XYZ file of C-alpha atoms in Angstrom:
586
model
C 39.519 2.774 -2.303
C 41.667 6.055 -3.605
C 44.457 4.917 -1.073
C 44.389 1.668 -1.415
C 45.882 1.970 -4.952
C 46.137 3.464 -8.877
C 42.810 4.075 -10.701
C 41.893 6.293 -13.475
C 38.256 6.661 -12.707
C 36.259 5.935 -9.368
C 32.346 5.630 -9.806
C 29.693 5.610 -7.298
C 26.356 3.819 -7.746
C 23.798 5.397 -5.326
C 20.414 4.442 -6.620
C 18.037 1.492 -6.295
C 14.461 1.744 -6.672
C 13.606 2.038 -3.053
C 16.341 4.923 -3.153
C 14.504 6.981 -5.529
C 11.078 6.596 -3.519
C 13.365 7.849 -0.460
C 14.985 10.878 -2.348
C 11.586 11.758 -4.036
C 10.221 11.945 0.099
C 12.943 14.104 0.484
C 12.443 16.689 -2.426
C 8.572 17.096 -1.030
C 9.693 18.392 1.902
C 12.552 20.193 0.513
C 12.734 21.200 -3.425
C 16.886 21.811 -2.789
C 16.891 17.872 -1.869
C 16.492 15.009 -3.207
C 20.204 13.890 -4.014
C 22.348 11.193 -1.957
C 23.810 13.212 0.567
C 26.015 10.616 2.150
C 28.131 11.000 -1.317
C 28.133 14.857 -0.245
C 29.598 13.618 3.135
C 32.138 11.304 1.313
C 33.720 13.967 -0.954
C 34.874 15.793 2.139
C 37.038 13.515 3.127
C 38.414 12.051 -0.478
C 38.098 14.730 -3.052
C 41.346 16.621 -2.615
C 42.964 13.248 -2.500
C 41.284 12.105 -5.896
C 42.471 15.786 -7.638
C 45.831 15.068 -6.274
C 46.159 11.668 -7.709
C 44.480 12.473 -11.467
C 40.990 10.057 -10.458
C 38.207 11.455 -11.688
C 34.770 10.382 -10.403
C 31.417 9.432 -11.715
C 28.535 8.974 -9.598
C 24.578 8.910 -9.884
C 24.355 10.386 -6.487
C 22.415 13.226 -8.026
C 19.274 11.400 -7.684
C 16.327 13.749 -8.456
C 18.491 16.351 -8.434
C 22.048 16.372 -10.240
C 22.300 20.092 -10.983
C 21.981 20.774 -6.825
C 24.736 18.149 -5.819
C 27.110 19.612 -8.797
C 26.380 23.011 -7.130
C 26.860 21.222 -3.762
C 29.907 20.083 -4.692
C 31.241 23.276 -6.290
C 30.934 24.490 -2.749
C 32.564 22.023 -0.906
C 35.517 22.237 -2.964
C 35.505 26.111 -2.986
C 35.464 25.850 1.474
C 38.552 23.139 1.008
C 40.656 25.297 -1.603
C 40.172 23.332 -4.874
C 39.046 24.140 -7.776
C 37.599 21.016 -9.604
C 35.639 20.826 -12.868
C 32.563 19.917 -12.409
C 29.533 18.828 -14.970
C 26.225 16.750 -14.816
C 23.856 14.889 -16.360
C 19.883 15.730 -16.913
C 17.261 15.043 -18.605
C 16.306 11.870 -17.041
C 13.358 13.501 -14.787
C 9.910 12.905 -16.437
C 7.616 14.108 -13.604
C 7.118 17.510 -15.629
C 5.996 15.949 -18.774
C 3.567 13.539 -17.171
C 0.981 13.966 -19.902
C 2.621 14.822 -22.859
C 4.447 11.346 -22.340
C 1.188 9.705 -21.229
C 2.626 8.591 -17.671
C -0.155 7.854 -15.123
C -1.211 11.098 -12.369
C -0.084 10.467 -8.580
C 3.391 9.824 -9.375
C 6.153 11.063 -6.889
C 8.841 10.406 -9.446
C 9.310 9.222 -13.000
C 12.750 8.718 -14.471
C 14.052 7.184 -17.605
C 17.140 4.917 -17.655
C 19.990 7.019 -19.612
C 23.269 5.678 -21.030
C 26.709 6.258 -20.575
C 26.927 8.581 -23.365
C 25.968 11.926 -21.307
C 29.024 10.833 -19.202
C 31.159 10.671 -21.784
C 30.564 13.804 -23.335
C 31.063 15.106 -19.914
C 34.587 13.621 -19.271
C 35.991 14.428 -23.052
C 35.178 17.753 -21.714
C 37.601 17.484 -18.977
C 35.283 17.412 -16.162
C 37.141 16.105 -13.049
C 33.538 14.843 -11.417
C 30.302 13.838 -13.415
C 26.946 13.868 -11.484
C 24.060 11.973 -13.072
C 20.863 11.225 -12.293
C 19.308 7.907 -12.879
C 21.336 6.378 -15.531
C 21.910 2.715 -15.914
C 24.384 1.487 -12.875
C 26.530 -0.421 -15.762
C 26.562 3.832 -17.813
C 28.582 4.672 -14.840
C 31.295 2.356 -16.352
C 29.802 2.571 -20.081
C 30.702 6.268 -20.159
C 34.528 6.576 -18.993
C 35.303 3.806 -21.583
C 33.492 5.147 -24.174
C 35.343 8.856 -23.658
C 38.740 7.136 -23.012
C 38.617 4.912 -25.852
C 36.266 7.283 -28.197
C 33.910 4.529 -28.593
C 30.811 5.638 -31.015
C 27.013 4.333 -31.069
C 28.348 1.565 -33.721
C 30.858 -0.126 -31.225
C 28.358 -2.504 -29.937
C 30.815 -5.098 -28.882
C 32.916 -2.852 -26.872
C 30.056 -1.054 -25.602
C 28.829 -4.554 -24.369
C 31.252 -5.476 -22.873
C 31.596 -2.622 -20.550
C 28.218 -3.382 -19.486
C 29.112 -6.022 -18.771
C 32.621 -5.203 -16.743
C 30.171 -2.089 -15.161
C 27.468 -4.795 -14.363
C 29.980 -6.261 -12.161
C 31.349 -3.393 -10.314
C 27.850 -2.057 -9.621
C 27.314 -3.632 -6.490
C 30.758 -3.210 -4.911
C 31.954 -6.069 -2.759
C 29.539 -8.520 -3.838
C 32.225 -9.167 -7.017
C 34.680 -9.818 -4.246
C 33.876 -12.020 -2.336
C 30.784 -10.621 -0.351
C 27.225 -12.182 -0.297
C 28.173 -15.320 -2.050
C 27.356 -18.785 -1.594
C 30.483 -20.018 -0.820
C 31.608 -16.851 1.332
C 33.252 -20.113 3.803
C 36.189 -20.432 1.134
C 37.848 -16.990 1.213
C 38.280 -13.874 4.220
C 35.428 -11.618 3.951
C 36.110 -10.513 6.845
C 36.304 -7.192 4.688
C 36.132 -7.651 1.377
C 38.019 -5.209 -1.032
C 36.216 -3.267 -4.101
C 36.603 -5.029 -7.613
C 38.502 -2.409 -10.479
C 37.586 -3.224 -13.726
C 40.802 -3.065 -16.357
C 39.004 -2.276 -19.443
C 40.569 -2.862 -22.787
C 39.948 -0.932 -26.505
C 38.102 -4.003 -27.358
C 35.306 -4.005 -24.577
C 37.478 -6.762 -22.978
C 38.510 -6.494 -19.219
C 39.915 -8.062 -16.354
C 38.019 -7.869 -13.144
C 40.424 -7.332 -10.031
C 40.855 -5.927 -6.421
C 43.461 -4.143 -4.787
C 46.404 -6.148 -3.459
C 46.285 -6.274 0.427
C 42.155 -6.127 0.420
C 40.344 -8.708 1.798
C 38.070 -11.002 -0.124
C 38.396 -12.696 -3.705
C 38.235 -12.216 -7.514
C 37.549 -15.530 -8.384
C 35.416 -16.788 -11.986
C 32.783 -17.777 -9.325
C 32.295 -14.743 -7.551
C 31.872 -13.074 -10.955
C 29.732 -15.395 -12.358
C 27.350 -14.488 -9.222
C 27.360 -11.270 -9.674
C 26.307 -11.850 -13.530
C 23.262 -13.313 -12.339
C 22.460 -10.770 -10.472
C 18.978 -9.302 -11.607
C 20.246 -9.561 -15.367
C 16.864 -12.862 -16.204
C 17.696 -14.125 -19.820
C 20.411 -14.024 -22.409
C 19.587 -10.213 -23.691
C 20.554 -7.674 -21.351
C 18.804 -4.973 -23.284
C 20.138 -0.674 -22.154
C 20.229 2.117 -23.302
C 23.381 2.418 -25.338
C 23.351 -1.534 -26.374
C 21.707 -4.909 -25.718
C 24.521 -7.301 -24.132
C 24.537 -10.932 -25.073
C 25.736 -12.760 -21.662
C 25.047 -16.373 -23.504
C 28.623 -14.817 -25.237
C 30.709 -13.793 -22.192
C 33.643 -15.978 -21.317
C 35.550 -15.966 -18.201
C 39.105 -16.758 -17.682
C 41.119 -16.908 -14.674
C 44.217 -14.674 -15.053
C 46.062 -15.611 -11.777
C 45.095 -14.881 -8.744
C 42.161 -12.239 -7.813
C 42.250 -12.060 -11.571
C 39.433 -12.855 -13.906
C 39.159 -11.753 -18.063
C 36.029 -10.639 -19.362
C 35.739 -11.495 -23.290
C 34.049 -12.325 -26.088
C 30.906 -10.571 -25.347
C 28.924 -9.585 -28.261
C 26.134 -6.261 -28.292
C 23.704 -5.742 -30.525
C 21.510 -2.424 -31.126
C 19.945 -1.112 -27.643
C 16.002 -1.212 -28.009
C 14.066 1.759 -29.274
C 12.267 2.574 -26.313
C 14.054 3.379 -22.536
C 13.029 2.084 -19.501
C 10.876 4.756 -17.118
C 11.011 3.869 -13.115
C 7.915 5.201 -11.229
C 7.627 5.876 -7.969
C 4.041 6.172 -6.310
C 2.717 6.118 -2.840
C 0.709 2.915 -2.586
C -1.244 4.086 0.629
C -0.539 3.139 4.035
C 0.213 0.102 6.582
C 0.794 -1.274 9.822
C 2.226 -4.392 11.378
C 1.915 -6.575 14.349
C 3.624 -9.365 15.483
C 2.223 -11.948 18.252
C 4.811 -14.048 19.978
C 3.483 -17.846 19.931
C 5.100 -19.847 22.766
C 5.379 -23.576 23.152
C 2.429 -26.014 22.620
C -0.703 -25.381 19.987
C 0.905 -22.744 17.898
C -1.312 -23.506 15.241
C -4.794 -23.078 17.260
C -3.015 -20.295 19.089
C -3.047 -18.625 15.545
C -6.696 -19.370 14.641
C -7.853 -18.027 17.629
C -5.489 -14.682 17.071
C -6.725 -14.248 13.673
C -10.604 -15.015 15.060
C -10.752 -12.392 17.708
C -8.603 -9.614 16.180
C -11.054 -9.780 12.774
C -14.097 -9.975 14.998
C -13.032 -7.003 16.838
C -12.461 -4.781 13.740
C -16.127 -3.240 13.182
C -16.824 -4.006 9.208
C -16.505 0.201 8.123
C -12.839 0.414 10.244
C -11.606 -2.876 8.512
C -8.488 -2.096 6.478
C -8.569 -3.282 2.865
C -5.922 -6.098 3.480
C -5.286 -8.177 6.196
C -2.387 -10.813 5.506
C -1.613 -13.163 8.117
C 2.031 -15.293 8.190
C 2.801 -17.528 10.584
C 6.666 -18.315 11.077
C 7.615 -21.443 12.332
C 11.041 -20.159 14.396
C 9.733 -22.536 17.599
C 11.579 -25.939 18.563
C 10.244 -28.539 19.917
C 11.168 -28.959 23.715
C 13.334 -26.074 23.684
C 16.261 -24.619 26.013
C 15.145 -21.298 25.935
C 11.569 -19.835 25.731
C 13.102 -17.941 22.732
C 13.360 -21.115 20.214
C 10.186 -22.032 21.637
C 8.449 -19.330 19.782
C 6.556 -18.894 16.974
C 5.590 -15.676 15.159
C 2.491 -14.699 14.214
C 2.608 -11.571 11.814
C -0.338 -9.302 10.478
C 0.093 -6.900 8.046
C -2.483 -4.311 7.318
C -2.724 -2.199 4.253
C -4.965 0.447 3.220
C -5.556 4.099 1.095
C -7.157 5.022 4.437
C -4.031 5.822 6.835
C -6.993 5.425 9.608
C -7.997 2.306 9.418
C -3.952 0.743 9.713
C -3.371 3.409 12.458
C -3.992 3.316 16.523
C -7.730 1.248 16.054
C -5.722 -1.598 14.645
C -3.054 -1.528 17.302
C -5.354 -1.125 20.227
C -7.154 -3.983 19.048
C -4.246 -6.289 19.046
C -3.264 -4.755 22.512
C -6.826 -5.884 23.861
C -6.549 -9.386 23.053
C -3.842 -9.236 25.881
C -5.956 -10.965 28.931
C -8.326 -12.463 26.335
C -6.372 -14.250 24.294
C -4.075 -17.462 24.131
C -2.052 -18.542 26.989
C 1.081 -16.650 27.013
C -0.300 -13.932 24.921
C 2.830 -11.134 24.385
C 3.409 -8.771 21.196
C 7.052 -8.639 19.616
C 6.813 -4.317 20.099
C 4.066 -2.351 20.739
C 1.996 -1.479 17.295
C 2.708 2.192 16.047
C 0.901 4.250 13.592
C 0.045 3.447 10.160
C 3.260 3.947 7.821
C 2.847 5.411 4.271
C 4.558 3.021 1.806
C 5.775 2.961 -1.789
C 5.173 1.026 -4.890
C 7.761 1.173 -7.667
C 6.624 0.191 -11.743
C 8.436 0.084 -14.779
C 6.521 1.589 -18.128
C 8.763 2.830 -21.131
C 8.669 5.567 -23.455
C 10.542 5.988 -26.822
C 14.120 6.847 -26.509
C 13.982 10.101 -28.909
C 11.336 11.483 -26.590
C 13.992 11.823 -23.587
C 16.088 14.834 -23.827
C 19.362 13.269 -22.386
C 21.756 15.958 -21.736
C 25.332 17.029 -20.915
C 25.668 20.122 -18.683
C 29.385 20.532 -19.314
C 31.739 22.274 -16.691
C 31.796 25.387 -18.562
C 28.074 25.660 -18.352
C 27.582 24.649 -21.828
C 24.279 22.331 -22.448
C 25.044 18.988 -24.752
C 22.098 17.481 -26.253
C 22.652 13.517 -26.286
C 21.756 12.097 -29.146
C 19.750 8.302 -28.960
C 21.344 5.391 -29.859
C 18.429 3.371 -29.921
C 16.764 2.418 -33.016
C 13.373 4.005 -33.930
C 10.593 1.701 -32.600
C 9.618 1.381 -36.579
C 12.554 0.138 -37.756
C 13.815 -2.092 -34.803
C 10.451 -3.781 -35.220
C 11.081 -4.675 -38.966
C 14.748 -5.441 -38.506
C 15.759 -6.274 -35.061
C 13.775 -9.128 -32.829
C 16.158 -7.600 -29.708
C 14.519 -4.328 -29.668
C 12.688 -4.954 -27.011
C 11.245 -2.825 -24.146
C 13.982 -3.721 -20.648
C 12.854 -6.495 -18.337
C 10.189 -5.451 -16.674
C 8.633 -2.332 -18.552
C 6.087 -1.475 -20.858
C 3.830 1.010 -23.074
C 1.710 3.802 -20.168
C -1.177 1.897 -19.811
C -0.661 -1.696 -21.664
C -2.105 -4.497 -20.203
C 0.183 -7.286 -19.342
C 0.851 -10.126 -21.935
C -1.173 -13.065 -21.450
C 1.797 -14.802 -20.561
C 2.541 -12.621 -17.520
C -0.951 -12.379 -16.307
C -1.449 -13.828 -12.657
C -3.270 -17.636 -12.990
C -5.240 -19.135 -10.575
C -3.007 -22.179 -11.183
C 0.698 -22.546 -12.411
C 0.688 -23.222 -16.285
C 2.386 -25.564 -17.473
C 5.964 -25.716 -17.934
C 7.978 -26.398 -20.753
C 10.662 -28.889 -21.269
C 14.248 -27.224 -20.591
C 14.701 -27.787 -24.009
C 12.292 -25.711 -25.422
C 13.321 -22.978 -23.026
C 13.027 -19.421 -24.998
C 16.489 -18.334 -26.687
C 17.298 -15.070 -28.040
C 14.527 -13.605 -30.441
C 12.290 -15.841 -29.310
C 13.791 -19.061 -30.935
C 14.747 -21.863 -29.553
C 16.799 -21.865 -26.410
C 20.269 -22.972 -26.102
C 20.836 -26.366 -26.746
C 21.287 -28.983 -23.466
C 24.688 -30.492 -22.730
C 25.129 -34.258 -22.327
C 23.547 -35.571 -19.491
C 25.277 -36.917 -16.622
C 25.201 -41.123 -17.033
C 23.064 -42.827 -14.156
C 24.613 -44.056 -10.950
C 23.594 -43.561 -7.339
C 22.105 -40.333 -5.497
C 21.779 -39.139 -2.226
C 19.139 -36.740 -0.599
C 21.274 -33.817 0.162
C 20.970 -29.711 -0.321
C 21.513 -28.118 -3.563
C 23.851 -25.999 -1.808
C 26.751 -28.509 -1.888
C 26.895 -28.408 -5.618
C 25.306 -25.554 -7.156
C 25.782 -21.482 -5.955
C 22.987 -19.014 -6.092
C 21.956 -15.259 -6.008
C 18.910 -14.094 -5.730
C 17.625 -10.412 -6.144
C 14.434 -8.166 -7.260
C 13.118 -5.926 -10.131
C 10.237 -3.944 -9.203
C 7.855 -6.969 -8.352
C 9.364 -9.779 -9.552
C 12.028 -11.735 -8.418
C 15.268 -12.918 -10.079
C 17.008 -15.741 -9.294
C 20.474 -17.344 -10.557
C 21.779 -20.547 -10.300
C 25.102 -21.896 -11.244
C 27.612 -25.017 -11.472
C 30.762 -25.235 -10.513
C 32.525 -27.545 -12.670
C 30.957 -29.264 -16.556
C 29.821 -32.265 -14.609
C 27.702 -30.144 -12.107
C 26.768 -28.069 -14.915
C 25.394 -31.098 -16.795
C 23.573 -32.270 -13.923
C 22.022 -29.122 -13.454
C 20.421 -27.947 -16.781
C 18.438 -31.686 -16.959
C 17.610 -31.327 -13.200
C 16.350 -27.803 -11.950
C 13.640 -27.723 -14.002
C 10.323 -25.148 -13.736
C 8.456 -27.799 -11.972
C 11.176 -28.748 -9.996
C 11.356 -25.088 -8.796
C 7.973 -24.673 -8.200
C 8.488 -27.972 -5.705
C 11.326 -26.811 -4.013
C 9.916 -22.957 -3.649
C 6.238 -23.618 -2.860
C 5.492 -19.752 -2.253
C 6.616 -19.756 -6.490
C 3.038 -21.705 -7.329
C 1.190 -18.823 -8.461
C 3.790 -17.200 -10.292
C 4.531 -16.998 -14.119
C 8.126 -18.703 -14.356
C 10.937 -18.353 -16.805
C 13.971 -19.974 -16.970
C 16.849 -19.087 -19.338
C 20.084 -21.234 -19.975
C 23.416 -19.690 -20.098
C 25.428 -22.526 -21.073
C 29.149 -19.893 -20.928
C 28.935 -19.345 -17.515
C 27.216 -22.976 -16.618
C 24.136 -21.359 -15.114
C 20.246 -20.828 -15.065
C 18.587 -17.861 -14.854
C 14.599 -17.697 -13.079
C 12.660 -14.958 -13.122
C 9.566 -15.170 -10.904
C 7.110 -12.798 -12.237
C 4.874 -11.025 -9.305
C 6.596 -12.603 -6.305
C 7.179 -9.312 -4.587
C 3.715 -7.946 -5.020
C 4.101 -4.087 -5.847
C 8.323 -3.943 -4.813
C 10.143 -3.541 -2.070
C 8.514 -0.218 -0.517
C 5.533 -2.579 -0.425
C 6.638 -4.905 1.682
C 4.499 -7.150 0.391
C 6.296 -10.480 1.444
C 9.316 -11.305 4.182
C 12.671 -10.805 2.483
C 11.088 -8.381 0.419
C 13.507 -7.865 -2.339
C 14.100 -12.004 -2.567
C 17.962 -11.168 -1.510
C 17.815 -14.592 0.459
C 15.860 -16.607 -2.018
C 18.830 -18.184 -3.588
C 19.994 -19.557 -0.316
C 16.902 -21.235 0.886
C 16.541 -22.984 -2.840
C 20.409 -24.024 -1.869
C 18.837 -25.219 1.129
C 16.775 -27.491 -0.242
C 17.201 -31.169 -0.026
C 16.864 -33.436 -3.502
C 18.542 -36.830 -5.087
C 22.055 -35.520 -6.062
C 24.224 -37.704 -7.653
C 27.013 -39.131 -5.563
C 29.620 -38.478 -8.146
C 28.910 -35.106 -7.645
C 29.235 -34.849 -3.845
């Protein structure tokens, strides 16, 4: 990326929630830990070059523990000859105020969600590398442009719109070209990393490199604005982004303007990650071959639950059967099925060898053919990730400035008071809550799927009405044929839920699909969505709807609670799906 051309600033976005389970593993066995070191790795070979050319770097690579990598780095630089200026960013870490913030015991990690404004105090500073913790991935763009431009807490349009541009950039190559539905139409072979051109105005163009592979095209941004972002608020830290206001314009080619997007004032409270260890499990997969793969799977699931004496039986047993076999195959491969088990339990015993060896006996007693995918191993610990909030004044953000000096970062947000008499937007972030509030009614697991409302009366901003519905497309003839050859997708996860985007390519397409892909017609096409709570916002800018599945993922990825895990393929197999598309469309 630093050869490949200018830049002013290069970030670095480390951290998912599955990440922060990892590093918080790796601080238990080592207090010094618990930072990205792969980004440690990295600066040997680029940070001379980025002094050299004038780019400074921000990057939340300090994980649990910023003030360790900044010493880290310090280090590094001193073995290599340079002499950079290096701050951080604290503050973030909650696990030492457990109960004075009323977080639940057993945690591994707790960390709020800061802003970009830590960063920027950093930077104005003259730091030539800021390490954060967990800040918002869009705060690692928020910050630069607010210290460049000397943006203040009342810029919320400009502030917006950088989370916006940083939103983009966040996941690297999947602005350019990589992971997208229509990946056939462009070399992405290897894609080049988007650069954000950001403007006084919170305006920007999103663009690559010349020479890189891959594309900046209005559809491989709108993708990426999908991503994981559910309804028309896109509440943080430093400001709540309205994406039913972004426009995007082509500017040429592997050029694409950002503009237009309003902000309004960030929500009063911050989003808290925590990380937990949700016990332990095990998994074994039987190989299904040929003909009866359905009785073959009773009789599996018979014999392996009769075997497991009713004190050794592990808490969960979940049984999926993959249909991957052919009918009159070529090769005994595609004439497989799988069988999976999973096993969870607190008890690390009762997922461990017992379970295994059980499976393993069923070998000479079991269905014709009778052959295990890989021998079973020992119970695994795994992790489960939730989302709580706590009030933004109660989070000492702060600057730790090259010199050594300590910067306490003042909150942007609202108090909780007077957002809730003025502002309907100051709202906890997608997915959190109060320590120890029960879920709405209206995210509550039901033994049946409610009822869905009209697209129409989809919820708007505040609560109000949604946006209204274009013009529908006149009548004429359809044809049974995937979604895929009209409408893109991407699909991704927050903590257990799943979030799923879905957009048109052209205003005829568009007002096909806002009529068409309805709730209902989602819950038909994705059968495992029954049991789930389902929202679906309208964002009529970038000709797209927005699903979030509530509970789909069980307890998040660490839990591996489902195949594809973090719902990264859940777009495509909706675009897989066959329905009556008219022909003026295809």
């Amino acid at each position: 990326m630093l050869a490949d051309g200018p830049l002013d600033v290069l970030t670095g976005d480390y951290l998912a929630e599955l990440t922060m389970l990892i590093l918080a593993r790796d601080r238990l066995k080592d207090p010094s830990l618990g930072y990205a070191r792969t980004f440690l790795r990295q600066m040997e070979e680029c940070l001379g070059l980025a002094l050299e050319r004038g780019v400074r770097i921000v990057t939340n690579a300090g994980g649990l523990n910023p003030a360790r990598l900044a010493d880290a780095i310090r280090e590094l630089a001193k073995q290599q000859g340079l002499d950079p200026a290096v701050a951080h960013v604290e503050g973030d870490d909650l696990l030492a105020r457990r109960a004075e913030l009323g977080l639940p015991e057993g945690l591994l990690a707790a960390n709020a969600y800061l802003g970009g404004f830590g960063v920027a105090e950093c930077l104005t500073a003259g730091a030539d590398v800021v390490v954060t913790g967990r800040i918002t991935d869009a705060a690692l763009v928020v910050g630069p442009a607010a210290a460049h431009f000397g943006w203040g807490a009342g810029d919320l349009d400009a502030l917006a719109g950088a989370v916006v541009a940083g939103h983009v950039l966040e996941c690297g190559a999947q602005a350019t070209g990589g992971n997208y539905a229509f990946f056939r139409e462009h070399d992405v072979t290897r894609p080049g990393f988007p650069i954000a051109e950001l403007h006084a105005d919170g305006s920007s163009v999103i663009t690559k490199h010349p020479g890189t592979g891959g594309a900046v095209t209005v559809g491989t941004v709108t993708a990426q604005l999908l991503y994981e972002t559910a309804g028309s608020r896109y509440p943080g830290p430093d400001v709540t982004a309205r994406l039913d206001t972004v426009r995007l314009t082509r500017q040429g080619a592997d050029r694409v303007r950002i503009d237009g997007v309003r902000g309004e004032a960030p929500p009063p409270t911050l989003k808290v990650g925590l990380n937990r260890l949700g016990g332990f499990r095990n998994e074994v997969v039987f190989v299904l071959t040929g003909l009866d793969v359905e009785a073959k799977a009773a009789l599996t699931r018979r014999q392996l639950e009769d075997a497991l004496p009713p004190a050794d039986r592990p808490a969960e047993l979940r049984w999926t059967l993959a249909r991957t076999d052919h009918p009159d195959a070529a090769t005994e491969e595609t004439a497989s099925a799988l069988l999976r088990l999973t096993a969870r339990d607190q008890d690390a015993r009762r997922v461990g060898r017992d379970l295994g060896r059980a499976a393993v006996e069923l070998a000479l007693a079991g269905y014709p053919g009778f052959h295990l995918a890989a021998l079973p191993g020992p119970g695994a610990p795994y992790g489960v990730f939730t989302a709580v909030s706590v009030a933004a004044g109660a989070v000492e953000h702060t600057a730790v400035l090259p010199d050594g000096r300590r910067v306490a970062v003042t909150s942007t947000a609202p108090s909780a008071t007077a957002a809730s008499a003025t502002a309907p937007s100051a709202t906890a972030p997608p997915g959190a809550r109060p320590p120890g509030a029960p879920l709405p009614a209206e995210e509550r697991p039901a033994s049946a799927p409610p009822a869905s409302a009209p697209p129409a009366a989809a919820s708007g901003p505040g609560g109000g009405p949604g946006p209204a519905l274009p013009e529908p497309l006149p009548g004429g003839p359809t044809r049974r044929a995937p979604l895929g050859l009209v409408a893109g997708a991407r699909s991704g996860d927050k903590g257990g839920d799943a979030n799923l985007g879905v957009w048109a390519r052209d205003e005829p397409g568009w007002r096909w699909l806002a009529h068409t892909l309805t709730v209902d017609l989602l819950r038909e096409l994705l059968p495992e969505t029954a049991e789930s709570v389902v929202t679906r916002h309208l964002l009529p800018n970038l000709r797209a709807l927005n699903f979030t599945i509530a509970g789909l993922l069980g307890e998040g990825v660490a839990a591996q609670h489902r195949f594809d895990p973090q719902a990264k393929a859940l777009g495509e197999w909706l675009r897989s799906r066959h329905l009556d598309i008219p022909e003026a469309l295809l």
